[in-house]
mmCIF file of C-alpha atoms in Angstrom:
data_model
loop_
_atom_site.group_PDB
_atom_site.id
_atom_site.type_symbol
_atom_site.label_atom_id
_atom_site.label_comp_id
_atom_site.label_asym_id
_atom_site.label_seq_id
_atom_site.Cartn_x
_atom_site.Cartn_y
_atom_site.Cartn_z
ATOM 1 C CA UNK A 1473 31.363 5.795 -19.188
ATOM 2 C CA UNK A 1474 28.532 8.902 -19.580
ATOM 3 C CA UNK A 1475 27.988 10.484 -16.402
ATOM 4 C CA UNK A 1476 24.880 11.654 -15.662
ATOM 5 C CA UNK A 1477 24.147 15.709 -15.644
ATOM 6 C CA UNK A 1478 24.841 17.583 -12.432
ATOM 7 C CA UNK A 1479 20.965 18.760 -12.203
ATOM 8 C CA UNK A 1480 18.082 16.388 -13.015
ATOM 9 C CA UNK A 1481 16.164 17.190 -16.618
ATOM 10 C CA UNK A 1482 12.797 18.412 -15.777
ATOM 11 C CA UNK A 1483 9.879 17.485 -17.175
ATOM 12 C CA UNK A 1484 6.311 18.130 -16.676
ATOM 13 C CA UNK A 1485 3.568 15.838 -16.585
ATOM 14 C CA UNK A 1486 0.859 17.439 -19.171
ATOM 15 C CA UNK A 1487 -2.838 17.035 -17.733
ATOM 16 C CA UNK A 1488 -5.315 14.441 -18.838
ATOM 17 C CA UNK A 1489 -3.714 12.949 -21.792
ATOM 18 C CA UNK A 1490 -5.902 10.445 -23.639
ATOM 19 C CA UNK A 1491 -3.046 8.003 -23.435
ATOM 20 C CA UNK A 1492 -0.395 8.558 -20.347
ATOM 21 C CA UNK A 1493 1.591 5.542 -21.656
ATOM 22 C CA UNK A 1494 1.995 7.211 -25.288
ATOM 23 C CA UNK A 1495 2.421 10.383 -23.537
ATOM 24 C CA UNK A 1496 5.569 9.305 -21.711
ATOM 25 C CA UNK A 1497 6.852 6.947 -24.501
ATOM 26 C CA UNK A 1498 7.413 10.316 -26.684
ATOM 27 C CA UNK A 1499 9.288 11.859 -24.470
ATOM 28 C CA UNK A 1500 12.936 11.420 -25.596
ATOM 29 C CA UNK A 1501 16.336 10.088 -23.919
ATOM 30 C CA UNK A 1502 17.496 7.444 -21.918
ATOM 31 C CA UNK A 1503 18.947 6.693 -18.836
ATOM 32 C CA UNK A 1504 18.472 10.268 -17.287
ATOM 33 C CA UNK A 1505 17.872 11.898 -14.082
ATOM 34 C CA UNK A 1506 14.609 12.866 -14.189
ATOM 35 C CA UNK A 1507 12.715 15.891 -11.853
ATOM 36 C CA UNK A 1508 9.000 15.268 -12.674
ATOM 37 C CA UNK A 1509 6.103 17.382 -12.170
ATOM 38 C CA UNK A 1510 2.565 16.680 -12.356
ATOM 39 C CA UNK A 1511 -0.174 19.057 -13.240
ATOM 40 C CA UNK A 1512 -2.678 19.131 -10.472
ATOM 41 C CA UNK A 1513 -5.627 17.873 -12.253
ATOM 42 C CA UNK A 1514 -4.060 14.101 -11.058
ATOM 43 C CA UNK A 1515 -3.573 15.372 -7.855
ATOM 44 C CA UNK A 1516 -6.420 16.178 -4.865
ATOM 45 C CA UNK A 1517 -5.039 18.431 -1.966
ATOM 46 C CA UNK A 1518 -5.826 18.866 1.795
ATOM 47 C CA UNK A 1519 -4.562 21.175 4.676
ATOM 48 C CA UNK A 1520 -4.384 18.921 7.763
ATOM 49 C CA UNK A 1521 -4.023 20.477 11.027
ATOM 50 C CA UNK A 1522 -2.512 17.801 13.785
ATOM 51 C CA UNK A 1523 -3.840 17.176 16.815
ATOM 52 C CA UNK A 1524 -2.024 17.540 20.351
ATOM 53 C CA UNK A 1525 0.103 14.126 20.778
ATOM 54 C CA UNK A 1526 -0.264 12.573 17.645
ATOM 55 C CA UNK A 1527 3.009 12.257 15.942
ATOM 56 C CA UNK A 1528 2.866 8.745 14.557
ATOM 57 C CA UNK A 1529 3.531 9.181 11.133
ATOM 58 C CA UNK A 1530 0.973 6.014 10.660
ATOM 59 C CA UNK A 1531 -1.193 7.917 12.951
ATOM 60 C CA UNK A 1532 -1.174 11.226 10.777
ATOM 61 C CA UNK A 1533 -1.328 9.426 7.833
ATOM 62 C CA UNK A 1534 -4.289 7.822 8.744
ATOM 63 C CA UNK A 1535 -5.911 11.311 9.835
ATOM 64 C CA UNK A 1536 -5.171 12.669 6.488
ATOM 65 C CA UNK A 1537 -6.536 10.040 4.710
ATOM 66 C CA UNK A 1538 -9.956 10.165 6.514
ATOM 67 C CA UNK A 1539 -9.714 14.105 5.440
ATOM 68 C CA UNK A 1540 -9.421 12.936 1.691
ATOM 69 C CA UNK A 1541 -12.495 11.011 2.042
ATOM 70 C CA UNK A 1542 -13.953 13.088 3.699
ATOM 71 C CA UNK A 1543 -13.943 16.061 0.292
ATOM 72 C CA UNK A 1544 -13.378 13.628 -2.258
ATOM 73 C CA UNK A 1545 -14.467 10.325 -1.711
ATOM 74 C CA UNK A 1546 -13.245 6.663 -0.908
ATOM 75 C CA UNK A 1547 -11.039 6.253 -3.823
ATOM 76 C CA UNK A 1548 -9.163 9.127 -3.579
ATOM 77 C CA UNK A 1549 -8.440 8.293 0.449
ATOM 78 C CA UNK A 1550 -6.714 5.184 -1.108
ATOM 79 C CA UNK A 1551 -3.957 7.344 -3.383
ATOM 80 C CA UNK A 1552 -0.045 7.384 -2.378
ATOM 81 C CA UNK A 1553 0.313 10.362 -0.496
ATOM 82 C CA UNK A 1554 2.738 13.328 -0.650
ATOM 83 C CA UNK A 1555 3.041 16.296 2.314
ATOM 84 C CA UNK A 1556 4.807 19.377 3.134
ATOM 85 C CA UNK A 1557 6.133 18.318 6.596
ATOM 86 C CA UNK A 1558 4.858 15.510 8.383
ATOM 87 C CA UNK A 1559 6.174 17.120 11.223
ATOM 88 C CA UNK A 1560 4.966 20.280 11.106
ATOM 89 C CA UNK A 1561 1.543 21.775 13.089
ATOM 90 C CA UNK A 1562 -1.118 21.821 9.958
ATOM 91 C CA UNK A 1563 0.386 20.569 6.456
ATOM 92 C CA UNK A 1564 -0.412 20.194 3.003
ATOM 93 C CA UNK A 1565 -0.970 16.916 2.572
ATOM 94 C CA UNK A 1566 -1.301 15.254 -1.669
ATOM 95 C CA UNK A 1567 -2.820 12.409 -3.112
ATOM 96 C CA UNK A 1568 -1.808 11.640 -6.165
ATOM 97 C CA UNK A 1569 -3.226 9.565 -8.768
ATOM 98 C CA UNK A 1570 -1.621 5.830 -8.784
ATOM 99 C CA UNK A 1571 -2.741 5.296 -12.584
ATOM 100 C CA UNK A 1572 -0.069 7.997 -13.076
ATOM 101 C CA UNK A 1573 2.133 6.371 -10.774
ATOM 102 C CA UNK A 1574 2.334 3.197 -12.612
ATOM 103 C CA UNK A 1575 2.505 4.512 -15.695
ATOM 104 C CA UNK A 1576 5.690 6.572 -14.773
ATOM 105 C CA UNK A 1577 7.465 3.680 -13.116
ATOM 106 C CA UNK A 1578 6.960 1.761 -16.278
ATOM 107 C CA UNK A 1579 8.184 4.347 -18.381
ATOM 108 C CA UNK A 1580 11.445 4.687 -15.649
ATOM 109 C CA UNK A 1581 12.465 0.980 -15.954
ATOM 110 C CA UNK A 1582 12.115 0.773 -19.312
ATOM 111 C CA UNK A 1583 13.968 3.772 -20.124
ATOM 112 C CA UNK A 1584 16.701 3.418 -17.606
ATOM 113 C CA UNK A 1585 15.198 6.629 -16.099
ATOM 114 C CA UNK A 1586 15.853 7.843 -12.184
ATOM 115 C CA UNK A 1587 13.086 9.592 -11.417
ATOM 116 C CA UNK A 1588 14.745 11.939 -8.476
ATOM 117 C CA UNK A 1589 11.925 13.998 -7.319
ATOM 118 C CA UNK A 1590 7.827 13.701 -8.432
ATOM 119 C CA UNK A 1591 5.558 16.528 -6.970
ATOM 120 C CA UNK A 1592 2.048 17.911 -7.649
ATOM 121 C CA UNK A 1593 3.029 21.052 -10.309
ATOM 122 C CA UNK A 1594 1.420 23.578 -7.489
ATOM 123 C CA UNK A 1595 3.558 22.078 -4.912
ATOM 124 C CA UNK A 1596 6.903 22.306 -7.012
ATOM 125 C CA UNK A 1597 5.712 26.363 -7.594
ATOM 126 C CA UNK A 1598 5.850 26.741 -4.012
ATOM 127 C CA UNK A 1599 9.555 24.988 -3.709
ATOM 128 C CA UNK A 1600 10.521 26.848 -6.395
ATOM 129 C CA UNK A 1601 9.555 29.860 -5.630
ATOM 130 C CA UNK A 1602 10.225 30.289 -1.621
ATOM 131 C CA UNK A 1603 12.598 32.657 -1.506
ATOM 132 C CA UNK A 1604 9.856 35.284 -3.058
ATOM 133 C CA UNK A 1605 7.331 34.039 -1.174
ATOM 134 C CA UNK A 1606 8.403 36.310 1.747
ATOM 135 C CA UNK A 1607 4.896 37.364 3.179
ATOM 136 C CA UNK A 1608 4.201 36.190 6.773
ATOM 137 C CA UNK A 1609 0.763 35.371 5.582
ATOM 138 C CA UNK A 1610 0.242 34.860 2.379
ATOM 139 C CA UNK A 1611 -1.189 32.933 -0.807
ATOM 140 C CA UNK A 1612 -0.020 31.334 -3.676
ATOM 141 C CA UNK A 1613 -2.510 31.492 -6.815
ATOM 142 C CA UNK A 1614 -1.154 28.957 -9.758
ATOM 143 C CA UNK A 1615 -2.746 29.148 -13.021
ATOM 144 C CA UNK A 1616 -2.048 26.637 -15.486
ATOM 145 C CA UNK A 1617 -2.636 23.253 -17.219
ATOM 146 C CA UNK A 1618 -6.673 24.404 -16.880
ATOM 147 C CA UNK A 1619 -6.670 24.331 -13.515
ATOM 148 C CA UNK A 1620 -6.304 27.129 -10.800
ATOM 149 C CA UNK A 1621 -4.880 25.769 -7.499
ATOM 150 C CA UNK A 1622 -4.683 28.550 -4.450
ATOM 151 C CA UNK A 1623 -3.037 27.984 -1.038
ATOM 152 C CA UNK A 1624 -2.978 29.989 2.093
ATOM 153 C CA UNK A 1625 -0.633 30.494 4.937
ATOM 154 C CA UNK A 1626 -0.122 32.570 8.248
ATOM 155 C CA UNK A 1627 2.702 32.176 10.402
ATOM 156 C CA UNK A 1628 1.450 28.474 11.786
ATOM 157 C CA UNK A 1629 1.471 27.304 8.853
ATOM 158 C CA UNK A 1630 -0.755 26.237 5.799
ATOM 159 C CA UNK A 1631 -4.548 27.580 6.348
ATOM 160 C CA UNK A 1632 -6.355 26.136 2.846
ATOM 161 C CA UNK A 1633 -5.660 24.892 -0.125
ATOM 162 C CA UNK A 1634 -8.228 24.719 -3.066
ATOM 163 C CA UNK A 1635 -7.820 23.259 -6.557
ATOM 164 C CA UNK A 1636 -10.517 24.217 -9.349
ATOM 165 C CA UNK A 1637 -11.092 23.414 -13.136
ATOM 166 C CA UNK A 1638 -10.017 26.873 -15.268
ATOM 167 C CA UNK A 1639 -13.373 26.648 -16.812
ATOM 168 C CA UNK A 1640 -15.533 26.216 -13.918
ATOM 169 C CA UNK A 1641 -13.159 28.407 -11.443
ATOM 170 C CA UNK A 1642 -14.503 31.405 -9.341
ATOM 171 C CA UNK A 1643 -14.220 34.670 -10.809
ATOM 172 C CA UNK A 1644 -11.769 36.514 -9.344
ATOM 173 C CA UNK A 1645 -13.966 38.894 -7.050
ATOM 174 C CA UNK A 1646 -14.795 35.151 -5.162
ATOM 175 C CA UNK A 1647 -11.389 34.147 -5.317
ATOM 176 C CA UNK A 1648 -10.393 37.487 -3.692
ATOM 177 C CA UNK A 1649 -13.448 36.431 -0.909
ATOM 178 C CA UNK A 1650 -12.435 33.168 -0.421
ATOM 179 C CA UNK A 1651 -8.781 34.166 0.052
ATOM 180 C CA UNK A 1652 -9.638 36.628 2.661
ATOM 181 C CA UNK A 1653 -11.855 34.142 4.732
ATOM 182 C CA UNK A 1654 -9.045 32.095 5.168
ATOM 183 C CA UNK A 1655 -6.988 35.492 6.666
ATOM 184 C CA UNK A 1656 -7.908 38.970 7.011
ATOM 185 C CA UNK A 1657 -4.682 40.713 5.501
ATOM 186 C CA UNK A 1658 -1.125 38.813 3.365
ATOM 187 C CA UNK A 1659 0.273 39.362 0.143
ATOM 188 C CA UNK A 1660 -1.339 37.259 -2.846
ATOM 189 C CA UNK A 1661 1.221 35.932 -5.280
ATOM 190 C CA UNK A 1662 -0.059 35.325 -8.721
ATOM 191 C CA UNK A 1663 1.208 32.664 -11.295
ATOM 192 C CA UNK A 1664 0.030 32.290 -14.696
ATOM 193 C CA UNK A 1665 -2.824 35.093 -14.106
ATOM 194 C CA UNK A 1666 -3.026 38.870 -12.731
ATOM 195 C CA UNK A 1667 -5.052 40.015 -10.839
ATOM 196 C CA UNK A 1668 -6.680 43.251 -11.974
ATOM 197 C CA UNK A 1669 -7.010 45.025 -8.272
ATOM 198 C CA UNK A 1670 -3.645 45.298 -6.919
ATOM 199 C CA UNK A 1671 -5.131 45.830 -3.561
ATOM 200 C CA UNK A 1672 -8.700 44.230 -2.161
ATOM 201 C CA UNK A 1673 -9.040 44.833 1.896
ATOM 202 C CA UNK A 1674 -6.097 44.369 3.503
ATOM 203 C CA UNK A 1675 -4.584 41.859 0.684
ATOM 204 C CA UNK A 1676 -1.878 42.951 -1.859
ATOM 205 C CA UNK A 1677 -1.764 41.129 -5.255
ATOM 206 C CA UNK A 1678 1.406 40.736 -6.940
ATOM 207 C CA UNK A 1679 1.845 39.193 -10.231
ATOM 208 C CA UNK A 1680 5.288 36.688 -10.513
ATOM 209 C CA UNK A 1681 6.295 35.480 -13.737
ATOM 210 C CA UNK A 1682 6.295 31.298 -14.335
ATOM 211 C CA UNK A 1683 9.833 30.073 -14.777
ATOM 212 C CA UNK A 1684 10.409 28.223 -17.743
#
């Protein structure tokens, strides 16, 4: 009988294909453990802060979706959500696409796939990468897939989170800005991009390699 590998193959979801279905069908194998990753232009983000006393995980759900709504629109409140800590005091919280969803599951049974793990591609760089993400406050600035995805912490957790188009993103000068409304000083890590200042204020840029 073939036993399946110790660690999962990973494989990342490419953005925006003009056919998902044909995307997926080309990938190769069968009956594999699968880690999946998909590139953030599927996926919308919010930083939900909890109220006092509501720890319902309906109830926060709920919240979060109103929050979607709120910055995106009606649809986008509907999407299967993903979060960094349902119990924790503000969160990440991801919607991701269900057009995606379905397409993956289809492509899962019909392979003979287990897909073990699916998260939004900035979200897996900040699982992956926690051990050098050792700043108290800090920010994690992704790069890739065409689309620049930035999220802030302090020691209460998540601050902001915001996702941009490459093409249409901030120049770095009002990424810097917008980074240093959400906290005054932290270390910046970089992914997929450099920052040219090292230092801006009382933020430190540092430039991390993606891992293959």
């Amino acid at each position: 009988m073939a036993r399946w590998p110790a660690d999962p193959l990973r494989l990342a979801l490419a953005p925006a294909p003009t056919d998902l279905g044909r995307w997926l069908a080309d990938q190769p194998g069968t009956g594999l453990r699968i880690a999946l990753t998909v590139a953030d232009v599927w996926i919308r983000y919010v930083v939900a802060v909890w109220p006092r006393g509501l720890w319902r995980h309906s109830e926060r759900e709920s919240l979060a979706r109103l929050r979607l709504r709120d910055i995106y629109g009606r649809e986008e409140g509907d999407w299967p959500l993903a979060c960094s800590g349902w119990r924790a005091r503000r969160s990440v919280v991801a919607a991701v696409d269900p057009a995606v969803l379905a397409a993956v599951n289809a492509w899962a049974v019909e392979r003979g796939h287990v897909v073990t793990t699916l998260r939004p591609a900035w979200a897996d760089a900040v699982q992956r990468r926690r051990r050098s993400l050792t700043a108290r406050t800090g920010a994690l600035a992704r790069l890739a897939d065409g689309r620049l995805t930035v999220g802030v912490w302090d020691p209460m957790g998540w601050l902001a989170v915001r996702s941009l188009v490459a093409s249409h993103a901030l120049p770095e000068s009002e990424i810097r800005r917008w980074i240093g409304q959400q906290a005054a000083a932290g270390v910046c890590y970089c992914l997929g991009w450099r920052s040219a200042t090292p230092e801006v204020g009382g933020w430190r840029f540092a430039n991390l390699v993606e891992e293959p």
